CSV table of C-alpha atoms in Angstrom, one decimal:
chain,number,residue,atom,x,y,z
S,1,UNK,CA,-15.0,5.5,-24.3
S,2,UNK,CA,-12.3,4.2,-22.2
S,3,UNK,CA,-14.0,3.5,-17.9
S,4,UNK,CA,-13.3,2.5,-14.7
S,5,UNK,CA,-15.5,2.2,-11.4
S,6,UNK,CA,-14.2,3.9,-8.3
S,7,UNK,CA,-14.9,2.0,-5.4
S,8,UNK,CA,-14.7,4.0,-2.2
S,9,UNK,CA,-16.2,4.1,1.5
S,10,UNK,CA,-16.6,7.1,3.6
S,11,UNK,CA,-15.3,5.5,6.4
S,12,UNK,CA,-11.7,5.1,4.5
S,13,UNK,CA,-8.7,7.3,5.2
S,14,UNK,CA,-7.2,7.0,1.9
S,15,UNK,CA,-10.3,7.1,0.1
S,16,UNK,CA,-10.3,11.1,1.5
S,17,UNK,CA,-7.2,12.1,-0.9
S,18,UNK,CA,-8.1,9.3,-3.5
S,19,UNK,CA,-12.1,11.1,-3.8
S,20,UNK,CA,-10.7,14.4,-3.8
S,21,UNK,CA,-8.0,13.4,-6.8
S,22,UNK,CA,-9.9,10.7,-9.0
S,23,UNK,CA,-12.1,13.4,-11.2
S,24,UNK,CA,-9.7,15.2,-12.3
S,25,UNK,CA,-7.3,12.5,-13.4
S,26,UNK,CA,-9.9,10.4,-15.0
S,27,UNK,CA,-10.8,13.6,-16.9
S,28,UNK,CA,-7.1,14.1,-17.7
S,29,UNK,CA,-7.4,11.0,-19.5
S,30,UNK,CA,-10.8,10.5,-20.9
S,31,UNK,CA,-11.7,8.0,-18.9
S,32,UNK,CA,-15.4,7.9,-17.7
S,33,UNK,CA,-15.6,7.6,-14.0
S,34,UNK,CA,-18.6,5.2,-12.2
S,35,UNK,CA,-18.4,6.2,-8.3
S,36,UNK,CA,-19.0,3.2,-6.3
S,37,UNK,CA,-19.5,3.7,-2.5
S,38,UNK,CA,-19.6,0.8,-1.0
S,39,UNK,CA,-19.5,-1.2,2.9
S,40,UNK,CA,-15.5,-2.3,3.8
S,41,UNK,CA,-17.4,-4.1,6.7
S,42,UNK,CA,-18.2,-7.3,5.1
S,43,UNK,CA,-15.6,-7.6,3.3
S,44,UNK,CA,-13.2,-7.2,6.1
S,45,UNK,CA,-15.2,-9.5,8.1
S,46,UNK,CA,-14.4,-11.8,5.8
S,47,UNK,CA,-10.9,-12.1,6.5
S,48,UNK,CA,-11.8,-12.2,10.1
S,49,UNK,CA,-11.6,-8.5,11.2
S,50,UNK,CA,-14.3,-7.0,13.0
S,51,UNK,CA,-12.4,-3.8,13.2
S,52,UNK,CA,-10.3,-1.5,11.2
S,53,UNK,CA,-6.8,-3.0,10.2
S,54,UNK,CA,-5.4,0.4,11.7
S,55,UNK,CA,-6.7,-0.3,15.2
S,56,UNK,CA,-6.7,-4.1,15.1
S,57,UNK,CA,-2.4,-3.4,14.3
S,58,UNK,CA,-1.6,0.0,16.2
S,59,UNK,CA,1.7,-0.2,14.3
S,60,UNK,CA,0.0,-0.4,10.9
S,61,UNK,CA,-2.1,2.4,12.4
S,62,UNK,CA,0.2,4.8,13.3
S,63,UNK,CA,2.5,4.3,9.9
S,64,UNK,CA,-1.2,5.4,7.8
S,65,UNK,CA,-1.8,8.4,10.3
S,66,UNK,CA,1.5,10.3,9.7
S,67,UNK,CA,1.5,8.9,5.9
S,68,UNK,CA,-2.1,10.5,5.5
S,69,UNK,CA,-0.7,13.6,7.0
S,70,UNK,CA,2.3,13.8,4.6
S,71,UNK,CA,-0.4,13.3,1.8
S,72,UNK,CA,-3.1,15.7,2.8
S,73,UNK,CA,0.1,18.4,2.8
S,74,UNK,CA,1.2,17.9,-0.3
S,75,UNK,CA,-2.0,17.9,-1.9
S,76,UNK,CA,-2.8,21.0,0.2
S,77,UNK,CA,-5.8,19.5,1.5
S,78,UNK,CA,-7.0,19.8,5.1
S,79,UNK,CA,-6.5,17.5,7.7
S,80,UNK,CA,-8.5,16.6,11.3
S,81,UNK,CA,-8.2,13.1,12.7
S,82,UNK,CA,-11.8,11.9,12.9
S,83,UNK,CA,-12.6,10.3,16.4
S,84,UNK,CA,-14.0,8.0,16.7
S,85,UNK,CA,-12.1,6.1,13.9
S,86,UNK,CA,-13.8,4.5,12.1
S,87,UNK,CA,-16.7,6.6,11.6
S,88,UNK,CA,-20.0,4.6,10.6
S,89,UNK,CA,-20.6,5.4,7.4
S,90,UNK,CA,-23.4,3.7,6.1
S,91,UNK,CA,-26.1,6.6,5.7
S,92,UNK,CA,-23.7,8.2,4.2
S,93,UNK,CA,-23.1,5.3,1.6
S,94,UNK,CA,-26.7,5.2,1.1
S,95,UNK,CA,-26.8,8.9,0.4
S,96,UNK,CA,-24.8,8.5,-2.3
S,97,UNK,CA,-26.3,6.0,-3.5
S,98,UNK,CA,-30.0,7.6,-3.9
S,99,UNK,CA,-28.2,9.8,-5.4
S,100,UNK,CA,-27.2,10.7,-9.5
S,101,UNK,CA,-24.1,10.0,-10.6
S,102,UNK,CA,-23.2,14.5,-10.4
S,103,UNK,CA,-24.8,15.3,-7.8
S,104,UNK,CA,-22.8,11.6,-6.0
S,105,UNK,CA,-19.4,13.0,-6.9
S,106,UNK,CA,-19.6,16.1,-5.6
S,107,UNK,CA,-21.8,14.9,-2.2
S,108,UNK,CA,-18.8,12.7,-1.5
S,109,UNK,CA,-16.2,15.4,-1.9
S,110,UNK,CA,-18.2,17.1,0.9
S,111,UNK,CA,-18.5,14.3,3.4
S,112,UNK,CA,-14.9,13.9,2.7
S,113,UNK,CA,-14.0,17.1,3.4
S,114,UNK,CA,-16.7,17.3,6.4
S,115,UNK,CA,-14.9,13.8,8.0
S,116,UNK,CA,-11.6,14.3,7.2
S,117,UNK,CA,-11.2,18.0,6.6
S,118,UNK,CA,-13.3,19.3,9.7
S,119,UNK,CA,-13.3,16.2,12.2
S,120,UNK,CA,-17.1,16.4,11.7
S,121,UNK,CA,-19.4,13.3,12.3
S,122,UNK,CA,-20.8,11.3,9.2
S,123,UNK,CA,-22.5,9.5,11.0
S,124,UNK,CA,-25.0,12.6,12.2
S,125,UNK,CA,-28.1,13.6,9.6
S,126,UNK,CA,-26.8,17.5,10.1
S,127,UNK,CA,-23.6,16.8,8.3
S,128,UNK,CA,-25.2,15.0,5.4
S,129,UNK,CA,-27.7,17.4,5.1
S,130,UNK,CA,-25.4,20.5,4.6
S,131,UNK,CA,-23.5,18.2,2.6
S,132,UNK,CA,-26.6,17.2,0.4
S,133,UNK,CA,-27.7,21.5,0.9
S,134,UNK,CA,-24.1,22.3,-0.8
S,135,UNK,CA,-24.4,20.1,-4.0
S,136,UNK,CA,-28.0,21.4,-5.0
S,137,UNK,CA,-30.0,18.5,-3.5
S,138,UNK,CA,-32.7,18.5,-1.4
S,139,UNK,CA,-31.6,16.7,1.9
S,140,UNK,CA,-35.0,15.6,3.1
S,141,UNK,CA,-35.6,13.9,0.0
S,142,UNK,CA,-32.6,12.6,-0.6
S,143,UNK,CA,-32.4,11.5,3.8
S,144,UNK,CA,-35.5,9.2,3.1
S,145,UNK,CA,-34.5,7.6,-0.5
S,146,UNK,CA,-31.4,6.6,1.1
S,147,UNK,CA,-33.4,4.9,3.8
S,148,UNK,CA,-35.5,3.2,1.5
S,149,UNK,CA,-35.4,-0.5,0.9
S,150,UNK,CA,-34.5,-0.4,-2.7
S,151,UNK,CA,-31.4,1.6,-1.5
S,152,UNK,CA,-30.6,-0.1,1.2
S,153,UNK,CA,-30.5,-3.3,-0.9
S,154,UNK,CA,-28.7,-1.9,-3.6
S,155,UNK,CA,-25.8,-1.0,-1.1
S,156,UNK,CA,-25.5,-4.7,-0.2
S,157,UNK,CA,-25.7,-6.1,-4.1
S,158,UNK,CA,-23.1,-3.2,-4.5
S,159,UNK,CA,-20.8,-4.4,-1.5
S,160,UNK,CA,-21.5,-8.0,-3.1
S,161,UNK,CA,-20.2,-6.6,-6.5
S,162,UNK,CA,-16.9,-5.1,-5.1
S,163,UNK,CA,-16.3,-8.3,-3.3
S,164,UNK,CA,-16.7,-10.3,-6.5
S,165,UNK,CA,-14.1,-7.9,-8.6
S,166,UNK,CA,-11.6,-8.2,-5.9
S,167,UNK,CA,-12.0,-5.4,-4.1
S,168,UNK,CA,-9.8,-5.7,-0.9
S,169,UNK,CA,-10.1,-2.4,0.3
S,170,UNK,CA,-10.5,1.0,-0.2
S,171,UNK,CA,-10.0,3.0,-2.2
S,172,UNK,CA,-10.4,0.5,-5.4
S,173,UNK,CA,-10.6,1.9,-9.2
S,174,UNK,CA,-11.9,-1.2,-11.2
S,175,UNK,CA,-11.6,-2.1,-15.3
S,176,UNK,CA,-13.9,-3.7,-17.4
S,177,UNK,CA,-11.3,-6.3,-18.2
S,178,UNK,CA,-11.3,-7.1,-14.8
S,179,UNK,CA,-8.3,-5.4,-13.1
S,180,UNK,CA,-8.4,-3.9,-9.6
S,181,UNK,CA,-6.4,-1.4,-8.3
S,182,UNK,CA,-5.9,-0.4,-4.8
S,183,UNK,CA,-5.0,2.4,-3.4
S,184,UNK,CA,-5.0,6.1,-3.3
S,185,UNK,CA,-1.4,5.5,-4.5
S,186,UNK,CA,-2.8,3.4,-7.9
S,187,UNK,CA,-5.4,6.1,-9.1
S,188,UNK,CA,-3.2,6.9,-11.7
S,189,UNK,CA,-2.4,3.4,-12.8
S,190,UNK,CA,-5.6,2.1,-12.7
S,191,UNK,CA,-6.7,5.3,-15.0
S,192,UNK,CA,-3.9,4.4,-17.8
S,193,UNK,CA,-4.8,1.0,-17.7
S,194,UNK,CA,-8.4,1.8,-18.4
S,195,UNK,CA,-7.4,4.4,-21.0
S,196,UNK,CA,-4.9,1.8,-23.2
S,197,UNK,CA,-5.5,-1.7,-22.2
S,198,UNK,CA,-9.1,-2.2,-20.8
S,199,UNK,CA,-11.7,-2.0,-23.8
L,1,UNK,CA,24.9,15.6,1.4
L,2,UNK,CA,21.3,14.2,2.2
L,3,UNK,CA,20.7,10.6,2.8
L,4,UNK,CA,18.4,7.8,3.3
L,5,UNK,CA,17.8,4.1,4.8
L,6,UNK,CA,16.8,1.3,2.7
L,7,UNK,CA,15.3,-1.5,4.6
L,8,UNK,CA,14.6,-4.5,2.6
L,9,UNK,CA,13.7,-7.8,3.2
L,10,UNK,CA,14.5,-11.1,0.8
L,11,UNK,CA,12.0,-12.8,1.3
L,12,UNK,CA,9.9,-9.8,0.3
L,13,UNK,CA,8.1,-9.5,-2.8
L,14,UNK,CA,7.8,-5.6,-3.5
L,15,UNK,CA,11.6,-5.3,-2.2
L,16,UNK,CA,12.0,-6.9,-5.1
L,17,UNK,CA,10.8,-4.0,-8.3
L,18,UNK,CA,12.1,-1.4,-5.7
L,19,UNK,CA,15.6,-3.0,-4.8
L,20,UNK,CA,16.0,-2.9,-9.0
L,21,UNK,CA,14.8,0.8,-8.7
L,22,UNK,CA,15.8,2.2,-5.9
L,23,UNK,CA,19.8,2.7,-6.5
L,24,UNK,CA,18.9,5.1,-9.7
L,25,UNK,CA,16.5,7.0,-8.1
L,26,UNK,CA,18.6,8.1,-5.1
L,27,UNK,CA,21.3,9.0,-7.6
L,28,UNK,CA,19.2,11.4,-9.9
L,29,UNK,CA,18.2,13.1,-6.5
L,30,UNK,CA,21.9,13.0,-4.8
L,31,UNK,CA,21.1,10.8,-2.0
L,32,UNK,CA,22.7,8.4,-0.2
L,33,UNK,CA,21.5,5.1,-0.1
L,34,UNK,CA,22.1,3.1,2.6
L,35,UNK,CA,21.1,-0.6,2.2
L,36,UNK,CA,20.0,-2.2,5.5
L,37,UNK,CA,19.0,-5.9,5.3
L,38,UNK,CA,16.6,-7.1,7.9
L,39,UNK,CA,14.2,-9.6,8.6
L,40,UNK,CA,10.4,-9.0,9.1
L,41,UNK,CA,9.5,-12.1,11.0
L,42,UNK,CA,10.5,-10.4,14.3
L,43,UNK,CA,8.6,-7.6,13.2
L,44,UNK,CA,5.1,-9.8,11.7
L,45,UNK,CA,5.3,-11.3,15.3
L,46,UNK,CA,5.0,-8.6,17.0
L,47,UNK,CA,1.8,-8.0,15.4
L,48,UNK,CA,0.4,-11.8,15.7
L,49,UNK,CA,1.5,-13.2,12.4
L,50,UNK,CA,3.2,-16.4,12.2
L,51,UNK,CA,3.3,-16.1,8.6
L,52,UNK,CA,3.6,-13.7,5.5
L,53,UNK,CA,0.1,-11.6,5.4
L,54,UNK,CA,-0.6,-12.5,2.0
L,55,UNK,CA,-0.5,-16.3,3.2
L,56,UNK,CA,-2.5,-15.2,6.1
L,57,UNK,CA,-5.3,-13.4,3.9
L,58,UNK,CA,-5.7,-14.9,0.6
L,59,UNK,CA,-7.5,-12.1,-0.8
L,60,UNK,CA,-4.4,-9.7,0.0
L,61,UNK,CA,-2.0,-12.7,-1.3
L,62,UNK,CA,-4.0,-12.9,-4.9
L,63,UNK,CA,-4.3,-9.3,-5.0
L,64,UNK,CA,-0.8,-8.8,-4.4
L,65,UNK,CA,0.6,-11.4,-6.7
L,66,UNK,CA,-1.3,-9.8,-9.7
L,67,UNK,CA,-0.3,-6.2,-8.7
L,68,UNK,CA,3.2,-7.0,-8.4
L,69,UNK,CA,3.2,-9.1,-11.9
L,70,UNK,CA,1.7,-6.2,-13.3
L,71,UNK,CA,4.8,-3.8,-12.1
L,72,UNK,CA,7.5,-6.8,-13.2
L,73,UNK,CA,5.7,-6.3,-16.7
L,74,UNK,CA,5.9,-2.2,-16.6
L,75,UNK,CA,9.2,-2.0,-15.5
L,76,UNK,CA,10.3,-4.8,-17.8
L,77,UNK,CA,11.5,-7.2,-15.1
L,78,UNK,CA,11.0,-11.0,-15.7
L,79,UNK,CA,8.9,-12.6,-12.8
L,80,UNK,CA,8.7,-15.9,-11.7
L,81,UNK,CA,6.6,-16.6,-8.6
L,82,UNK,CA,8.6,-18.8,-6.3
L,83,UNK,CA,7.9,-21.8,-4.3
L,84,UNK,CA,7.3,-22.1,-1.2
L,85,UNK,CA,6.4,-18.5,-0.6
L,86,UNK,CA,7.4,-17.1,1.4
L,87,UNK,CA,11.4,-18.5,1.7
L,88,UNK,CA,13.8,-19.0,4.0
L,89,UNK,CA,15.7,-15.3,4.2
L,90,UNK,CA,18.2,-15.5,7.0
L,91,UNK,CA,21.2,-16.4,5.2
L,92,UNK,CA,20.7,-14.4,2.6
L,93,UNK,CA,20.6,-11.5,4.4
L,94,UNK,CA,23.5,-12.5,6.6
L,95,UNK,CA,25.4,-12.7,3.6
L,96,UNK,CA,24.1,-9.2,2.3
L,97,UNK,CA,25.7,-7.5,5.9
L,98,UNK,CA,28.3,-9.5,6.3
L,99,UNK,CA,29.7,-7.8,2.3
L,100,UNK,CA,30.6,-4.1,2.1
L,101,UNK,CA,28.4,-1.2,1.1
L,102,UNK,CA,29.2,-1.8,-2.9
L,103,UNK,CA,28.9,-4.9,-3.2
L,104,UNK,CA,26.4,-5.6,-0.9
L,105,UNK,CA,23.7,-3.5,-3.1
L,106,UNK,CA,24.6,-5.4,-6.2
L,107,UNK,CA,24.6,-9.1,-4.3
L,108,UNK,CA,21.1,-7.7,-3.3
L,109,UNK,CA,20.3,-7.4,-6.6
L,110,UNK,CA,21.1,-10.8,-8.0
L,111,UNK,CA,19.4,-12.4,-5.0
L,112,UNK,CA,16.2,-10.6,-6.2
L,113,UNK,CA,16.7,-11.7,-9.6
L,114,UNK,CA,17.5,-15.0,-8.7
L,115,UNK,CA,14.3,-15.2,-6.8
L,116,UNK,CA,11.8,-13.6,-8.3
L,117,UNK,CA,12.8,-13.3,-12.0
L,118,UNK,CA,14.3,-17.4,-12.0
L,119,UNK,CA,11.9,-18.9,-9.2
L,120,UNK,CA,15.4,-19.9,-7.3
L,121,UNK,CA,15.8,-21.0,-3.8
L,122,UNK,CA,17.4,-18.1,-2.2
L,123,UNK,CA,18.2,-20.7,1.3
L,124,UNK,CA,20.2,-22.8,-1.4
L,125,UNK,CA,24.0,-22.1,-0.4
L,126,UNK,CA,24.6,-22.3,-4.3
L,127,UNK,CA,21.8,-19.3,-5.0
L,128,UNK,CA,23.9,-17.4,-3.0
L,129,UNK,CA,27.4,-18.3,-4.1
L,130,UNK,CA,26.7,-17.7,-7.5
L,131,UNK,CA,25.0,-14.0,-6.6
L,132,UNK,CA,28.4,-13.6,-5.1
L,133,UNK,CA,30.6,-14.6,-7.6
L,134,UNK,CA,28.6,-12.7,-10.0
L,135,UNK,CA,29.2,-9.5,-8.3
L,136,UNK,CA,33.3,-10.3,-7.7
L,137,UNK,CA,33.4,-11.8,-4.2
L,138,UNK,CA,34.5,-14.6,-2.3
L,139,UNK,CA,31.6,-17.3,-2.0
L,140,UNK,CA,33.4,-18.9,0.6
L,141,UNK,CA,34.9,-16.3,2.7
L,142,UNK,CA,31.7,-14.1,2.8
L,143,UNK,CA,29.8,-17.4,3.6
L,144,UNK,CA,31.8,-18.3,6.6
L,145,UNK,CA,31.6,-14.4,8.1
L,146,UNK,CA,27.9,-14.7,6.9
L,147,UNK,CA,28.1,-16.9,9.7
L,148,UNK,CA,30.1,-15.7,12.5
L,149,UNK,CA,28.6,-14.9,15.5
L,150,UNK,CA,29.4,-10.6,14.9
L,151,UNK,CA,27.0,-10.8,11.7
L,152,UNK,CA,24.3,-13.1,13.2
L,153,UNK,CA,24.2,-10.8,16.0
L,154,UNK,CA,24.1,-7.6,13.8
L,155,UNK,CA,20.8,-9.2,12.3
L,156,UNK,CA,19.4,-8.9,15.2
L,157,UNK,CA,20.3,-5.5,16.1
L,158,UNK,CA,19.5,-3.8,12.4
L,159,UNK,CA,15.8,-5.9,12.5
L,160,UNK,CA,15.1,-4.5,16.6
L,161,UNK,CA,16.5,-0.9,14.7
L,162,UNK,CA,14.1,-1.0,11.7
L,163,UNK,CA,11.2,-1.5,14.1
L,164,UNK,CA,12.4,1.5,16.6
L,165,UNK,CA,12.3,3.5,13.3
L,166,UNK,CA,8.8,2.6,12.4
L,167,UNK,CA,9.3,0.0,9.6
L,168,UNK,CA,6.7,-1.7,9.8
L,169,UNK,CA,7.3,-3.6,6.3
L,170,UNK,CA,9.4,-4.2,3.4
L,171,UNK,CA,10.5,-2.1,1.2
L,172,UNK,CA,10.8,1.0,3.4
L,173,UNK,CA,13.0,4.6,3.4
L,174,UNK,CA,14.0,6.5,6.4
L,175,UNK,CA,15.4,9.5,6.7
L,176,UNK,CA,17.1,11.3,9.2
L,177,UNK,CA,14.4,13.3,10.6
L,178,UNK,CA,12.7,10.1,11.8
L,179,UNK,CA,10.0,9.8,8.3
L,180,UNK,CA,9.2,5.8,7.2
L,181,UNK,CA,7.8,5.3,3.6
L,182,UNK,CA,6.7,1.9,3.1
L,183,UNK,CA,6.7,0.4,-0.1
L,184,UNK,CA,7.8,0.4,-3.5
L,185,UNK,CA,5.3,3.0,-4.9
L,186,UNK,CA,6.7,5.3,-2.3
L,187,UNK,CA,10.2,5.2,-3.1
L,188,UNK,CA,10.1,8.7,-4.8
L,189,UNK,CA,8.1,10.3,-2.4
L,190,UNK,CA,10.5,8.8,0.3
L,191,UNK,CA,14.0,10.3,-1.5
L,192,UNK,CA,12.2,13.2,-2.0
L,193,UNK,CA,11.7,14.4,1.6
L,194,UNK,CA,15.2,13.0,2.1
L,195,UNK,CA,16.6,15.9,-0.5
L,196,UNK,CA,14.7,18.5,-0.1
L,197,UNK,CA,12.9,17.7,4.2
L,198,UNK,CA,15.7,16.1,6.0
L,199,UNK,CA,18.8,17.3,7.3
């Protein structure tokens, strides 16, 4: 069967459209779907930002507000600028990640929908945990797997592994012939790929 | 009739696909095109960089040298990655405002081709004199208004323009009601909104 991974990170504005898209489309297709979240931190840092690209160029910034907008009204989704921006998202990446691959999908919508949707915090254990309450799993459970060690290293191998694939940013959809595509704009791109060219 | 802005740059690699696309797509929708040459190194500056950002960030510049050989192949356009990258745009696009509407979107054209499909040096005065001939005018009387002081100064006055409007890169569309979409995967999306959004 035809894959892809879908790299995302919770703090990313154009991972909120891409997350709420990317099932459907792969299923359109019959592509199976990994969901990867994953830290944009170190891999920004690597080109020598220590903050978002939207803040670190105000111009850049502004363009990706209003063009989020436009998106989020066309797709009929909800829309609250988050402040701060960016959010920290990395018990929400761990989340996920203790998580199984259903029950990750649908938490992510949620904290999508929480952070971008409502304006809510990520960052704060009372979002995750309705988030975690909607999907069926049990938050305080899930709250201290994601804190765990084994999680918390996976996150990094995980970061590592996006790095490696070239995975630039976020959103990223991945093939097992080694593609990357980025962008909320190349879901659907990346998808055919994976359906006719990658094995 | 409804109508858009298309701000390209030569020395632009994704004007390139969407310069070959763009001209088709406005006319299945009934806009206007406008093509507006300009130059993004005032515009880079502004924002810190001496130099293209895919020079600046190597992991952008491999990313985006695979993406956009990836679109050449999909859209069936040769590509040829030119060297140095990225070149020496001024007199092209001198030449491309100093020629009327017409004939300055199909001069545009063969400068792209030239470019990016042949690996030719688009500062070469004989690059751009036989993109002229090719499209029926005078090398050497658009040359010398190319560079008369009314064209050099119009340069100026279309790149400080483009930046009032919120281009903040190349390709972009604007419309009348003050929208920017930026790049070649949003050229549809862009002459949408300017036939069915803008006045």
């Amino acid at each position: 069967m035809a894959a892809a991974e879908f790299w995302y990170e919770f703090a990313s504005t154009y991972s909120y459209p891409a997350a709420m898209r990317v099932g459907a489309l792969a299923a359109a297709r019959g592509v199976e779907l990994a969901w990867r979240p994953f830290l944009l931190g170190p891999i920004f840092a690597a080109q020598g930002w220590r903050d978002s690209p939207f803040n670190l160029y105000p111009a850049k910034g502004r363009y990706m507000w209003r063009d989020l907008e436009r998106i989020c009204e066309a797709l009929e989704l909800p829309f609250k600028r988050p402040e701060p921006f960016p959010q920290n998202s990395l018990l929400a990446a761990r989340v996920a990640l203790a998580l199984e691959a259903a029950e990750r999908a649908a938490f992510s919508r949620e904290v999508y929908a929480a952070e971008f949707g409502e304006g809510r915090l990520i960052a704060d254990r009372a979002t995750l945990g309705a988030a975690l309450l909607k999907v069926g799993a049990d938050p305080e459970a899930a709250l201290i797997r994601a804190e765990s060690d084994a999680i918390k290293a996976l996150l990094k191998t995980e970061t590592a592994r996006a790095a490696a694939l070239g995975v630039i940013g976020a959103p990223c959809l991945t093939t097992a012939d080694g593609e990357a595509f980025w962008g909320n704009d190349r879901l659907e791109q990346g998808l055919d790929w994976a359906r006719t060219r990658s094995g």
